[in-house]
mmCIF file with all atom_site columns, C-alpha atoms in Angstrom:
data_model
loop_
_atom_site.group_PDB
_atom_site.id
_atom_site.type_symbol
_atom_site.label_atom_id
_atom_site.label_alt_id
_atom_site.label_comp_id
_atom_site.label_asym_id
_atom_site.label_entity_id
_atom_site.label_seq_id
_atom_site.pdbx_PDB_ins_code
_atom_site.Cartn_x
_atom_site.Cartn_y
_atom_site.Cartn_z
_atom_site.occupancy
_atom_site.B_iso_or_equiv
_atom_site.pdbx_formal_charge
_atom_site.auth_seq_id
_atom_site.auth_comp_id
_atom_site.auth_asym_id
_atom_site.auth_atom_id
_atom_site.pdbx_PDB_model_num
ATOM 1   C CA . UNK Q 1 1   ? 80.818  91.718  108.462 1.00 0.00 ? 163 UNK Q CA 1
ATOM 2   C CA . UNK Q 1 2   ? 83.840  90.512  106.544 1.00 0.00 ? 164 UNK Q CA 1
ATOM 3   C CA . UNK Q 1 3   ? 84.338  90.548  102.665 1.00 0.00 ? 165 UNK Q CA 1
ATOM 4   C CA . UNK Q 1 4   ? 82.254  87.270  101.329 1.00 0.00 ? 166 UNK Q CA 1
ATOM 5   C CA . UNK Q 1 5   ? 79.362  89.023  103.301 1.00 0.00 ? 167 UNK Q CA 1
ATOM 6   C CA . UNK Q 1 6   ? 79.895  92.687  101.725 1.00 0.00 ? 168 UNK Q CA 1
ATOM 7   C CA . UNK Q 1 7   ? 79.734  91.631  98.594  1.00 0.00 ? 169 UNK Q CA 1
ATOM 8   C CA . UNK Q 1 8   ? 76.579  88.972  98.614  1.00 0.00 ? 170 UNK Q CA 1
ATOM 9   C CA . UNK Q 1 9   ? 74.913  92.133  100.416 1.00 0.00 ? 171 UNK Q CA 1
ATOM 10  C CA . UNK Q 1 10  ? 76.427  94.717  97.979  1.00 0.00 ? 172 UNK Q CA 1
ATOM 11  C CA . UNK Q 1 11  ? 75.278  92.634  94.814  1.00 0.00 ? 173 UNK Q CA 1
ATOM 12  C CA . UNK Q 1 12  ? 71.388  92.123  96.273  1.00 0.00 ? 174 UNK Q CA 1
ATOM 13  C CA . UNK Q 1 13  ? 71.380  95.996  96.839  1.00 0.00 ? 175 UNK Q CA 1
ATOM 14  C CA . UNK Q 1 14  ? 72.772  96.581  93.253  1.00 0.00 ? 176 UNK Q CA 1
ATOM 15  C CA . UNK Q 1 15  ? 69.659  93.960  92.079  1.00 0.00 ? 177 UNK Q CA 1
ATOM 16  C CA . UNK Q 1 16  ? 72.299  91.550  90.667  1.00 0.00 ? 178 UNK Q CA 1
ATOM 17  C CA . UNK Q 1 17  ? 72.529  87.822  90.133  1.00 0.00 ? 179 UNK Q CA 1
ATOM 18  C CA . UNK Q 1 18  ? 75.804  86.036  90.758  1.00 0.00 ? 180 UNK Q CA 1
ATOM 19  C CA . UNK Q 1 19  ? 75.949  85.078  86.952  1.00 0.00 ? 181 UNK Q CA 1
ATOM 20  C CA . UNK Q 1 20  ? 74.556  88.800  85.640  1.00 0.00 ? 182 UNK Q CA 1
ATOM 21  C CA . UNK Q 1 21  ? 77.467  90.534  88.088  1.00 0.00 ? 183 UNK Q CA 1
ATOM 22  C CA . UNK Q 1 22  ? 79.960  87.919  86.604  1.00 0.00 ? 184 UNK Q CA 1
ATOM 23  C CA . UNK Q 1 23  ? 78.626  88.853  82.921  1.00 0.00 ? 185 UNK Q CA 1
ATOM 24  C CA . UNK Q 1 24  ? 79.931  92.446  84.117  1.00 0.00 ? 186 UNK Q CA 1
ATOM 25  C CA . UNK Q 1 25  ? 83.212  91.739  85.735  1.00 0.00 ? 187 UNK Q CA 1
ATOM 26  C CA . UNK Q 1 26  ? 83.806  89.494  82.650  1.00 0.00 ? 188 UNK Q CA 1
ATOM 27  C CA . UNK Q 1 27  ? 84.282  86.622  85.001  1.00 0.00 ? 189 UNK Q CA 1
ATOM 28  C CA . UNK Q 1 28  ? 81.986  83.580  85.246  1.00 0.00 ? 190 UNK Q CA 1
ATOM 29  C CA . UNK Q 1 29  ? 79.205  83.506  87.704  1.00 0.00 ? 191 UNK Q CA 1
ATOM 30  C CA . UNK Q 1 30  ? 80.772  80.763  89.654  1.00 0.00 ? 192 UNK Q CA 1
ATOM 31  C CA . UNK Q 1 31  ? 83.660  82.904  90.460  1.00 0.00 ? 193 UNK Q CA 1
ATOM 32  C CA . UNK Q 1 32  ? 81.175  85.334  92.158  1.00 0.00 ? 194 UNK Q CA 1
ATOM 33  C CA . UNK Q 1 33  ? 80.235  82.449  94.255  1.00 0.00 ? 195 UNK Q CA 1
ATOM 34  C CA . UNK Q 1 34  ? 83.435  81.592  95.272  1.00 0.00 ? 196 UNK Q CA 1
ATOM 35  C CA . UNK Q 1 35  ? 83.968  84.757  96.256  1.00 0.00 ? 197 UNK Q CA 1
ATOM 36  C CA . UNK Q 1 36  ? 80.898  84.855  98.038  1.00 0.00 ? 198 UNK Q CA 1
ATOM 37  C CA . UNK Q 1 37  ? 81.184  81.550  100.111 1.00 0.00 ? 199 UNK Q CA 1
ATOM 38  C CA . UNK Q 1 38  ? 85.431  82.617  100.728 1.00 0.00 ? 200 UNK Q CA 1
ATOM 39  C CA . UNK Q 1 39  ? 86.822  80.022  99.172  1.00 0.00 ? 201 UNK Q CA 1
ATOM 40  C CA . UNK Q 1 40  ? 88.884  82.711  96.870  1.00 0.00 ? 202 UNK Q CA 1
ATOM 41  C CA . UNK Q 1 41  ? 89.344  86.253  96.661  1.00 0.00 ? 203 UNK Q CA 1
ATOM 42  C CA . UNK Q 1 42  ? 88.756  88.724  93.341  1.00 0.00 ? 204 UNK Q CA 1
ATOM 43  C CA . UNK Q 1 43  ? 92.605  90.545  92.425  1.00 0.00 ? 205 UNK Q CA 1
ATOM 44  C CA . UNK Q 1 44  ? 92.480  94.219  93.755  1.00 0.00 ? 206 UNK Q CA 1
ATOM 45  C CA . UNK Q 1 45  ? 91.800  95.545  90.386  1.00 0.00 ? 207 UNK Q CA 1
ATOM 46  C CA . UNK Q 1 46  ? 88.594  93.277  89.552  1.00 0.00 ? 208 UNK Q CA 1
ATOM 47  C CA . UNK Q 1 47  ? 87.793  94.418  93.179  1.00 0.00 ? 209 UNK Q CA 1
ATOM 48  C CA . UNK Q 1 48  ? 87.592  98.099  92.052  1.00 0.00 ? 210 UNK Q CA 1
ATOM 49  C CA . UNK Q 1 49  ? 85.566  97.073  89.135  1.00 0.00 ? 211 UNK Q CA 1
ATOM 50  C CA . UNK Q 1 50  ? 83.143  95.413  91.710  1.00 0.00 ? 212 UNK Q CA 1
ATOM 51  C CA . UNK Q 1 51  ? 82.725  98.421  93.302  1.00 0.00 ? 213 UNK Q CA 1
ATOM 52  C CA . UNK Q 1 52  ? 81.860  100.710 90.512  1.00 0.00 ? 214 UNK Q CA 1
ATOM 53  C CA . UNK Q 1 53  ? 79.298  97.926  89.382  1.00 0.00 ? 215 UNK Q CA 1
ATOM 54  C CA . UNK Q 1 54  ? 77.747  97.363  92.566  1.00 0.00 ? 216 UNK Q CA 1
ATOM 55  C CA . UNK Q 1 55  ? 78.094  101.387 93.721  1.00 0.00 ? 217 UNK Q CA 1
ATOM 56  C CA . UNK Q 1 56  ? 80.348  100.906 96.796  1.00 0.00 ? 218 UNK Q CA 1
ATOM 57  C CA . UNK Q 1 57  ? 83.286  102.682 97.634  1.00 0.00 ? 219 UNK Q CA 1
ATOM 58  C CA . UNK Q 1 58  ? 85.786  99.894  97.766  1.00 0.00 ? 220 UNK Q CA 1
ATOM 59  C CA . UNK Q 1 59  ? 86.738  100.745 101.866 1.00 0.00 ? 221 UNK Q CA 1
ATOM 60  C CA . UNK Q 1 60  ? 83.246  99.764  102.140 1.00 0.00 ? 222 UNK Q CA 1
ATOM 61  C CA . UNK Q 1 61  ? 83.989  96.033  101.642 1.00 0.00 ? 223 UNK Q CA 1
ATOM 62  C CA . UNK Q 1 62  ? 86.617  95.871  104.362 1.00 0.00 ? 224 UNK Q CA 1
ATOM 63  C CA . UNK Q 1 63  ? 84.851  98.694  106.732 1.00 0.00 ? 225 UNK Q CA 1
ATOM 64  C CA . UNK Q 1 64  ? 83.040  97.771  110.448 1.00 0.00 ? 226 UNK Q CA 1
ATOM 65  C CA . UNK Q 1 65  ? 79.227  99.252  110.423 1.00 0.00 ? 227 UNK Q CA 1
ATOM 66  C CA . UNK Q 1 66  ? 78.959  97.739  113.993 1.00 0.00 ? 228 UNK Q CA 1
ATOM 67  C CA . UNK Q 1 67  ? 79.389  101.476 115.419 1.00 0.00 ? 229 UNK Q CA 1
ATOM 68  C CA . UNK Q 1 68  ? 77.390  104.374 114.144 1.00 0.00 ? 230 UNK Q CA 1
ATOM 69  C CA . UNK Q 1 69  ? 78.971  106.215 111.351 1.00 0.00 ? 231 UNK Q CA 1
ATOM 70  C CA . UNK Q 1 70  ? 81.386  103.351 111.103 1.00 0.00 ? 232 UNK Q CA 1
ATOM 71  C CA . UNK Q 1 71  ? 82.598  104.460 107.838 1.00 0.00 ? 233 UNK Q CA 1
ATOM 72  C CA . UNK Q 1 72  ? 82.971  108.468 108.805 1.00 0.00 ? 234 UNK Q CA 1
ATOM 73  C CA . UNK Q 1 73  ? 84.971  107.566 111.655 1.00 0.00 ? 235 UNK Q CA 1
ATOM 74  C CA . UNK Q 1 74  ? 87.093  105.379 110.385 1.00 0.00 ? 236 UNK Q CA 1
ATOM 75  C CA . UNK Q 1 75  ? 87.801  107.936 107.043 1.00 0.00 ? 237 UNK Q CA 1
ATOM 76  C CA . UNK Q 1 76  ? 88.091  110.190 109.640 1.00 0.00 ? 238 UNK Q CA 1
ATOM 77  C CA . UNK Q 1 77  ? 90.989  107.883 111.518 1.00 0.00 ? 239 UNK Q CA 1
ATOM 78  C CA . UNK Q 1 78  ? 92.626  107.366 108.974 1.00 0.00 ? 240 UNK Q CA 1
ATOM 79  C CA . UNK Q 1 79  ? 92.832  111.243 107.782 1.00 0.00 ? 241 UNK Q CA 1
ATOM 80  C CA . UNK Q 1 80  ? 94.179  111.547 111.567 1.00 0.00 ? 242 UNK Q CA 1
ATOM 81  C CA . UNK Q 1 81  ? 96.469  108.990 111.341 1.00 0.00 ? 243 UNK Q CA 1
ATOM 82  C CA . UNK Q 1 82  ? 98.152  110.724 108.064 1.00 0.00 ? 244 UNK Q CA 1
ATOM 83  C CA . UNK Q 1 83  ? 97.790  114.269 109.261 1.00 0.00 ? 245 UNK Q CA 1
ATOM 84  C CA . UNK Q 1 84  ? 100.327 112.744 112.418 1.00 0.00 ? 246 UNK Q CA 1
ATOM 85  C CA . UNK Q 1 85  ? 102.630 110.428 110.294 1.00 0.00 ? 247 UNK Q CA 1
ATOM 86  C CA . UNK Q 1 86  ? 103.406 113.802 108.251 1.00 0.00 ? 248 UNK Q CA 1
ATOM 87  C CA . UNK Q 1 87  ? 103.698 116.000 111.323 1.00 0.00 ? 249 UNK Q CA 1
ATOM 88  C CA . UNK Q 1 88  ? 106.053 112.674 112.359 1.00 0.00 ? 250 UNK Q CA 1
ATOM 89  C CA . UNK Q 1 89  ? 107.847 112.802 109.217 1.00 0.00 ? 251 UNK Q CA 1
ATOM 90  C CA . UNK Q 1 90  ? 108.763 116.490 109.252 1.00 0.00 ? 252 UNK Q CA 1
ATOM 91  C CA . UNK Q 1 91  ? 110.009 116.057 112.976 1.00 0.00 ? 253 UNK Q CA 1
ATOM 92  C CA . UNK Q 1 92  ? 112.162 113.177 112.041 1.00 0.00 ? 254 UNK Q CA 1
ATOM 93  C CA . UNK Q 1 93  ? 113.703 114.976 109.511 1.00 0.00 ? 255 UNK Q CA 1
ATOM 94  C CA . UNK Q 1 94  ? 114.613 118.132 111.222 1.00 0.00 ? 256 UNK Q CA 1
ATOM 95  C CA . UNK Q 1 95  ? 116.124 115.570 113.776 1.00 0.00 ? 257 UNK Q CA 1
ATOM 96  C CA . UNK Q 1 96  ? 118.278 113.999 111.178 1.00 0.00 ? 258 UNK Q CA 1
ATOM 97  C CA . UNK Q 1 97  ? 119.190 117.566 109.861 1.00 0.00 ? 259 UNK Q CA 1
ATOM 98  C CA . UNK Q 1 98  ? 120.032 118.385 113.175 1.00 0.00 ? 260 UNK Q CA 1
ATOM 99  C CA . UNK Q 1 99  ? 121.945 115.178 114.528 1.00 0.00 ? 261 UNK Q CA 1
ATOM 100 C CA . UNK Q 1 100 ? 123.976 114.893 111.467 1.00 0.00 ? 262 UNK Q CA 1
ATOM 101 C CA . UNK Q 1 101 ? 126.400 117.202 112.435 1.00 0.00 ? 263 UNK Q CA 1
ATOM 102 C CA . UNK Q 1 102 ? 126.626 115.705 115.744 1.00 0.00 ? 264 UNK Q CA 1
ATOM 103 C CA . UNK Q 1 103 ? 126.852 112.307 114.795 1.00 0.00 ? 265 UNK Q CA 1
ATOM 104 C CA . UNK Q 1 104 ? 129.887 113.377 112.335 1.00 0.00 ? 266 UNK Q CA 1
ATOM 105 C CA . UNK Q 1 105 ? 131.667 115.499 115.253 1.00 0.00 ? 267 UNK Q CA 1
ATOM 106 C CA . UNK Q 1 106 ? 131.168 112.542 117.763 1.00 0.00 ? 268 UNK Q CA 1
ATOM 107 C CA . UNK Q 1 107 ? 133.334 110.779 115.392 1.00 0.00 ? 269 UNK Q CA 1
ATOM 108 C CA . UNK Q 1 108 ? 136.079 113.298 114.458 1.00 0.00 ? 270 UNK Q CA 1
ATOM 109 C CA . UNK Q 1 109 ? 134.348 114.094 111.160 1.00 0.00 ? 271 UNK Q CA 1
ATOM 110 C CA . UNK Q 1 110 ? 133.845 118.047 111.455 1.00 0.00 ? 272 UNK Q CA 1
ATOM 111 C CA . UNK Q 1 111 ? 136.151 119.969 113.795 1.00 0.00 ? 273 UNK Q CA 1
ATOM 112 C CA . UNK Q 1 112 ? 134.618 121.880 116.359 1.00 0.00 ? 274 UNK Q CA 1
ATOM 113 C CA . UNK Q 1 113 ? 135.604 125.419 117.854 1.00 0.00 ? 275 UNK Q CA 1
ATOM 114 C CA . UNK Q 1 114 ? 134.892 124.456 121.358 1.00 0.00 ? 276 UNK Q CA 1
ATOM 115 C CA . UNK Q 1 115 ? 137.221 123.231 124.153 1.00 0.00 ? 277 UNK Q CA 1
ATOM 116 C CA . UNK Q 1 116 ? 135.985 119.945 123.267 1.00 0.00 ? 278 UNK Q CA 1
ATOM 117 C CA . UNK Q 1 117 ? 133.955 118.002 121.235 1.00 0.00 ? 279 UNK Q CA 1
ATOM 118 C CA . UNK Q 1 118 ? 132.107 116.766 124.427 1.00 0.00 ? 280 UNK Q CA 1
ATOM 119 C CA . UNK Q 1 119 ? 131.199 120.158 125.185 1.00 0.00 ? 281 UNK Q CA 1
ATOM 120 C CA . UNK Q 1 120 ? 129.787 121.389 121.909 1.00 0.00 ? 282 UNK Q CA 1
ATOM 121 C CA . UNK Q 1 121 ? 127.911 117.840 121.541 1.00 0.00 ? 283 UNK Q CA 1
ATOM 122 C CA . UNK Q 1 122 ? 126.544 118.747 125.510 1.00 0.00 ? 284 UNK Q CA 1
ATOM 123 C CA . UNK Q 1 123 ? 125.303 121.736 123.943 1.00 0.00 ? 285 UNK Q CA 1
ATOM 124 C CA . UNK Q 1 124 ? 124.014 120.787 120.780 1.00 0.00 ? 286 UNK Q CA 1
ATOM 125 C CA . UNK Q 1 125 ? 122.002 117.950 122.881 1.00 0.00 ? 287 UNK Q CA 1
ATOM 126 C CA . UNK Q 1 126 ? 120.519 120.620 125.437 1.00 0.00 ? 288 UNK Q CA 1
ATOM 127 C CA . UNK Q 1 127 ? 119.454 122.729 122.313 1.00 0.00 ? 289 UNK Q CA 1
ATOM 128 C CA . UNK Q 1 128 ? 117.769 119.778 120.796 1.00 0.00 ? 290 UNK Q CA 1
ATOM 129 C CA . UNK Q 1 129 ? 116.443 118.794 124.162 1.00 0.00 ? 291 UNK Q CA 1
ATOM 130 C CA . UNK Q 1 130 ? 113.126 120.781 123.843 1.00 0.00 ? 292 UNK Q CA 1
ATOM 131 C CA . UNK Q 1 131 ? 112.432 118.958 120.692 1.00 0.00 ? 293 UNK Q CA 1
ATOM 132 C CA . UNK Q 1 132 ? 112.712 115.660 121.197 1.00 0.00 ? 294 UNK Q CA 1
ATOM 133 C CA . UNK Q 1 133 ? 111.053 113.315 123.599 1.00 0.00 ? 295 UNK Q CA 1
ATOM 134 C CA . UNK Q 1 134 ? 112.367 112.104 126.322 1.00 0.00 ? 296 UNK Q CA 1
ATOM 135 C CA . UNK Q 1 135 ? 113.688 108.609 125.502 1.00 0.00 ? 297 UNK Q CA 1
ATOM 136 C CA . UNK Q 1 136 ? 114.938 109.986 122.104 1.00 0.00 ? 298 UNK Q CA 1
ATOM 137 C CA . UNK Q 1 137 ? 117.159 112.225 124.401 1.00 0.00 ? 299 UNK Q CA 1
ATOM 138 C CA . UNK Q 1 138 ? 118.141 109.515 126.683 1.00 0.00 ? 300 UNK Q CA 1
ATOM 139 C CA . UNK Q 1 139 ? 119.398 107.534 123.610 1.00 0.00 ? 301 UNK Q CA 1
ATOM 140 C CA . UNK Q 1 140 ? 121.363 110.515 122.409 1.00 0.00 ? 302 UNK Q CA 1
ATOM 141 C CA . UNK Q 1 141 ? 122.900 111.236 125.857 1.00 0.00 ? 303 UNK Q CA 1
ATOM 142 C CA . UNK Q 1 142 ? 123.873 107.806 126.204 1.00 0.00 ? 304 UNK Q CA 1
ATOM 143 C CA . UNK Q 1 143 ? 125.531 107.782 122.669 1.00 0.00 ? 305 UNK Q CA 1
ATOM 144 C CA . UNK Q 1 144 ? 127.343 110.865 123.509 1.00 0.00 ? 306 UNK Q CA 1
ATOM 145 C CA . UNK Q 1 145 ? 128.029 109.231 127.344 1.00 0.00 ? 307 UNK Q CA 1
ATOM 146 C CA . UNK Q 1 146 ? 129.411 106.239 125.326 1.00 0.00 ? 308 UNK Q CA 1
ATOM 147 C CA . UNK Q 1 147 ? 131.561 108.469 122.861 1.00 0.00 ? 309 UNK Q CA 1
ATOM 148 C CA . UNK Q 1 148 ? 133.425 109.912 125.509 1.00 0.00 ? 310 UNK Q CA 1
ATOM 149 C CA . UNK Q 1 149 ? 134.037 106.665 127.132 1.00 0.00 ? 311 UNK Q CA 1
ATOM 150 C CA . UNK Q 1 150 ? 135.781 105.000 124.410 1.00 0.00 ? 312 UNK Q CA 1
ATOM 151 C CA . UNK Q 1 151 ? 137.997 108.461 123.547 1.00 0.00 ? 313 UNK Q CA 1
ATOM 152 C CA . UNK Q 1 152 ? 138.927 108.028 128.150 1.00 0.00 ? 314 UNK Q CA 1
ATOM 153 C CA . UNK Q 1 153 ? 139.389 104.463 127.456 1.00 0.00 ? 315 UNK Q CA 1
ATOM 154 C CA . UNK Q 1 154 ? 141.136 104.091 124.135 1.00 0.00 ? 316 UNK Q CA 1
#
């Protein structure tokens, strides 16, 4: 069901009349219509306002109900979905934390008391390598690979 269909259905359930849910958005009822037939779209904020009128929540206008518990599940995806991106966004930062200093000796930045800068970055990558997947530690031996070829060929 997409959005012109929500909210004919959710006005009927709420009892109201194109022009008497107008009247309460303070828009005119032929702007309900429009709405109603998609030929425009209410502003997000008169679209909250809809939804405290009519008594929807105002995912419900954009939610499926062609599964059962359409709604739950797809609050419940989306709490998923943010639970990972944070768990993401804490690993990507103790990557950065971590790289930083590996990325700086790569480039002569920090000096290193190793026999070589090769061999501390060899280690710092096979500490990290339980941490990151395994393409991000292809890309990082390849940068390091690629370091050390331009110190052998410059």
């Amino acid at each position: 069901m997409n959005f012109p269909s929500r909210l004919r259905k959710a006005r009927k359930e709420a009892r109201l009349s194109q022009l008497e849910l107008g009247r309460r958005l303070g828009v005119s009822g032929q702007s309900v219509k429009e709405w109603e037939a998609g030929r425009s779209s209410p502003q997000f904020d008169r679209l909250k306002e809809i939804a405290t009128v009519t008594g929807k929540p105002v995912a419900w206008f954009f939610l499926s109900e062609s599964e059962p518990g359409g709604f739950a599940r797809t609050v419940q995806v989306l709490h998923e979905t943010m639970v990972e991106l944070e768990r993401v966004s804490a690993q990507v930062e103790r990557m950065r934390a971590r790289l930083t200093p590996v990325v700086g000796s790569l480039n002569g930045e920090t000096p290193r008391p190793w026999s070589s800068q090769m061999e501390w970055a060899h280690e710092m990558l096979s500490n990290l390598r339980g941490e990151l997947d395994e393409i991000e530690y292809q890309r990082l031996v390849d940068m390091a690979a690629k370091a050390r070829w331009s110190t052998q060929v410059g």
